[in-house]
Amino acid sequence: MQMTRKPSDITTDAKSGEVLHHEGEFIINMGPQHPATHGVLHLKIWLEGETIKKIEPHLGYIHRGIEKMCERLSYRQFIFSTSRMDYLSAHINNQACALAVEKALGLEVPPRAKAIRIILAELTRIASHELWWACSGLDLGGVTPFFYAFREREAINDIMEETCGARLTQNFIVPGGVMSDLHHNFQKRVKRVLTQIKDNLHEYDEILTGNIIFQNRLKEVGYLSREDAISYGCTGPAARGSGLSCDIRKLYPYDGYEKLDFDEIIFNEGDCWARYRVRMAEILQSVHIIEQLIDSIPDGEFQAKTKNVIKLPKGQFYQRVETARGELGVFIVSDGAATPYRCKFRSPNFSNLSAIPQMAQGAKIGDLVAIMATVDLVIPDIDR
Amino acid sequence: MVLITGYVKMNGTEINIKKTGFLKEYFGTIFTSLSSLLTGMKLTGYYFIHPNKIITEQYPDNRATLKMAERFRGEVTLPHNENNEHRCNGCQSCEIACPNGSIKIVTKHEISEDGKKKKRIDTWVYHLEMCTFCNLCIEACPSKAIVMGKKFEHSVYDKSQLVKILNKPGSKVMKEAEE
Amino acid sequence: MTKEELKYKLGEISREAAFDETGEFLNVIIPSPELLPLIKPLRLNKEFYFDYLFCITCVDWKDYLSMVYHLTSTLHRHTCVVQATITDVHCPQIESVSGIWKTAELNENEIYDLFGVTFLNHPNLRRLFLGDQWKGYPLRKDYTDEHMILL
Amino acid sequence: MKKGKEENKIVFPGQLHESPEGGMLVTKLDEIVNWARSNSLWPLIFGTSCCAIEMMHAAGAKYDWSRFGFEVARATPRQADLIIVAGTIVMKMAPVLKRLYDQMPDPKYVIAMGACTISGGPFFYNTYSVVKGVDHIIPVDVYIPGCPPRPEALLHGMIALQEKIKHQPVFRKNKKEIHHDERRIKI
């Protein structure tokens, strides 16, 4: 963090005459290399004493041009690049792309592939929330949660490695199904992990949730009203903590979520504590979803037959899924060729980030870390 | 909704102090926060005296027993048999399937015994420094010539060592894999 | 509201609107000056109540640009897509919708950065990702760069 | 020291002349300093994308890089002597990375972790804003390919760096470094 303080009363821009800042006002640059930003985010913060007056996000420190890149990749290939966007829910990103292609082709995915996708997606969601829990503890000054959450993450990563071949960026989904069948150990190990998570969740509560110091840092901090959440386009746990029903799995079900029994977690308080509780409850909902499927994975093919070179019909296709952070939309404009004409990823983090200045208005600078921790940003997903 | 996670139990310890007086509130806050802190530290202490629950893996010492999963993607390999033969016939499907151009196959034309011109691989260049292990090349290979290797320790001091030539010198294509 | 009802109601608001029903959602295609007169009632009118702008993007069609707004309503749960055509490729301009949906502010910065579309009445228009020194608009189809090695 | 000059010099009886690797004392001092340096590498966290998660896993309970003395991960360059570049570096980030590297005190080491850092990786072709390899900006000591590499692979790379540090000259006059490029890493 660099701190600048100008001695003169009012500093104005030489060209436009616009007032830049007044006396007693600090401008602090948080980032682009700051441990609490979970990546390379640059926030320019106007402060009056300790109170935040204004925040301006400066992005692009990890802008890799994935949308441009996808215009030259075939529909089989462009799936892999999306795992690098929101790498914590890489599997769900891949699923979104595959679903968009399948929707355009009118391709029917075998039920076995659907079940495999959902189980892996929910495992990804649990792993992502575990990491969020670890890091929000870390951001707010507790190092211990980090080690507890990574224990469960390792168990999930081992399953991913055994079935998909990679720990983090799996690239297991292909248009029309999944790349290969489940590993024979899969069901046994998933059940073991689910019991481990359920048994260990009380430890999470003992270490962090029940801690009064931690609770006081989250309660009544970073308030976001339901109207603002809608206006800023917030999705995911960040919006559900403000009472907005926006779970894509419920509203626009895909891959057979409509047959499953689970609850959409909604809290109405709108503060950091509500967002924290949404995520903690979502871990259990994901466990519940996997439990329904794990013993009844349908038999049959794991991949529908597709042509070697996939060509989408002309038109525009929009597919949305619920990642661990909210709604990911894949918007493909096709001109009938083997590559997309234009590919847009509506990322959940980008909209959630735009609400941070609103949440942090009038808060103290120390609370900004709590706000960013509970919104759970993944910066490469913002910049793409 | 609150019932499903365990924090209902913890909610009992939430600060619930009425305005009874400054001192009582002040010390009450200290007491509750200390007690909740100790609850967490009790758990840490539990693991401290239960060393059998430690999951730490002794990495460089356990290399002999460390086995990667069956499907683990470590590197692309081109297996050769004992006669120095491989299955790659140089169709370049993997090169086309690779999304980031980490495979380059240089082909040459060979004249076989019966006088026919045949396409054969000259060098099978694999850029390990660019590979993302997405498995698309393996899926695309029609003759199953390439497989994913299990080795993951690729650290080098020099970047140029990461560009690998997978076909061994003097290797030939297997009879059954031709065309 | 179903697609047909939306189409009928929207046709009453804007005379120049063309409709495309081939996709999943109802597409409303309008010229760029017609954007605000159409989109304001969509947000404010109780029967439409499109309060949730979930995706803004731009598509470069070489001889024209089209801004694509995906709108949905958290009340009625109906969706429609507004496509505003910008014919001037060299100096594209369109009215900002950041006064109606706050999410548009950052998204329009992104589009300004990557496509070069200038948003009129935008509170803080700046190049979000690439910075002011960057030349050209990368997501345009005619963009060339020496750093960009094509496979 | 030039070899050609030494051959032409007349050696008087009783005169001390340096051995090519430095004297006994200096060599031993070197070993001590390098032992201390290699076992207390404090990394600067420079995680920009996916590789940072695997770096966190390496710090986590299962892999636990504190077994090697790496656990003091710092967020400031002033207190770090190793920078693990984990993730894509884009044009806008490159000056920041250079500046962070310049702010680190000597001796400093760089590990390039993951395909994006080594060469641009998946973003080498068809993108406009990615730096094609971090060694265009700062000198790299150890390259760890993978996308992202396993935590064990990161540990392997860091042990390889320790190996390299153990062989570098500190007090020895002979500043010719041992060519690590030809040596295979063995641990």
PDB file of C-alpha atoms in Angstrom, chain A residues 81 162 196 205 237 261 292 325 372:
ATOM      1  CA  SER A  81      -9.404 -22.100 -21.737  1.00  0.00           C
ATOM      2  CA  GLU A 162      -8.223 -40.062  -9.858  1.00  0.00           C
ATOM      3  CA  GLN A 196     -15.442 -36.581   6.462  1.00  0.00           C
ATOM      4  CA  ASP A 205     -17.782 -23.729  13.686  1.00  0.00           C
ATOM      5  CA  PRO A 237     -23.917 -16.095  -2.384  1.00  0.00           C
ATOM      6  CA  ASP A 261     -34.089 -31.939  -3.830  1.00  0.00           C
ATOM      7  CA  GLN A 292     -28.956 -38.235  -3.609  1.00  0.00           C
ATOM      8  CA  ARG A 325     -19.588 -17.462  -7.064  1.00  0.00           C
ATOM      9  CA  MET A 372     -13.769  -8.540  -0.032  1.00  0.00           C
TER      10      MET A 372
END
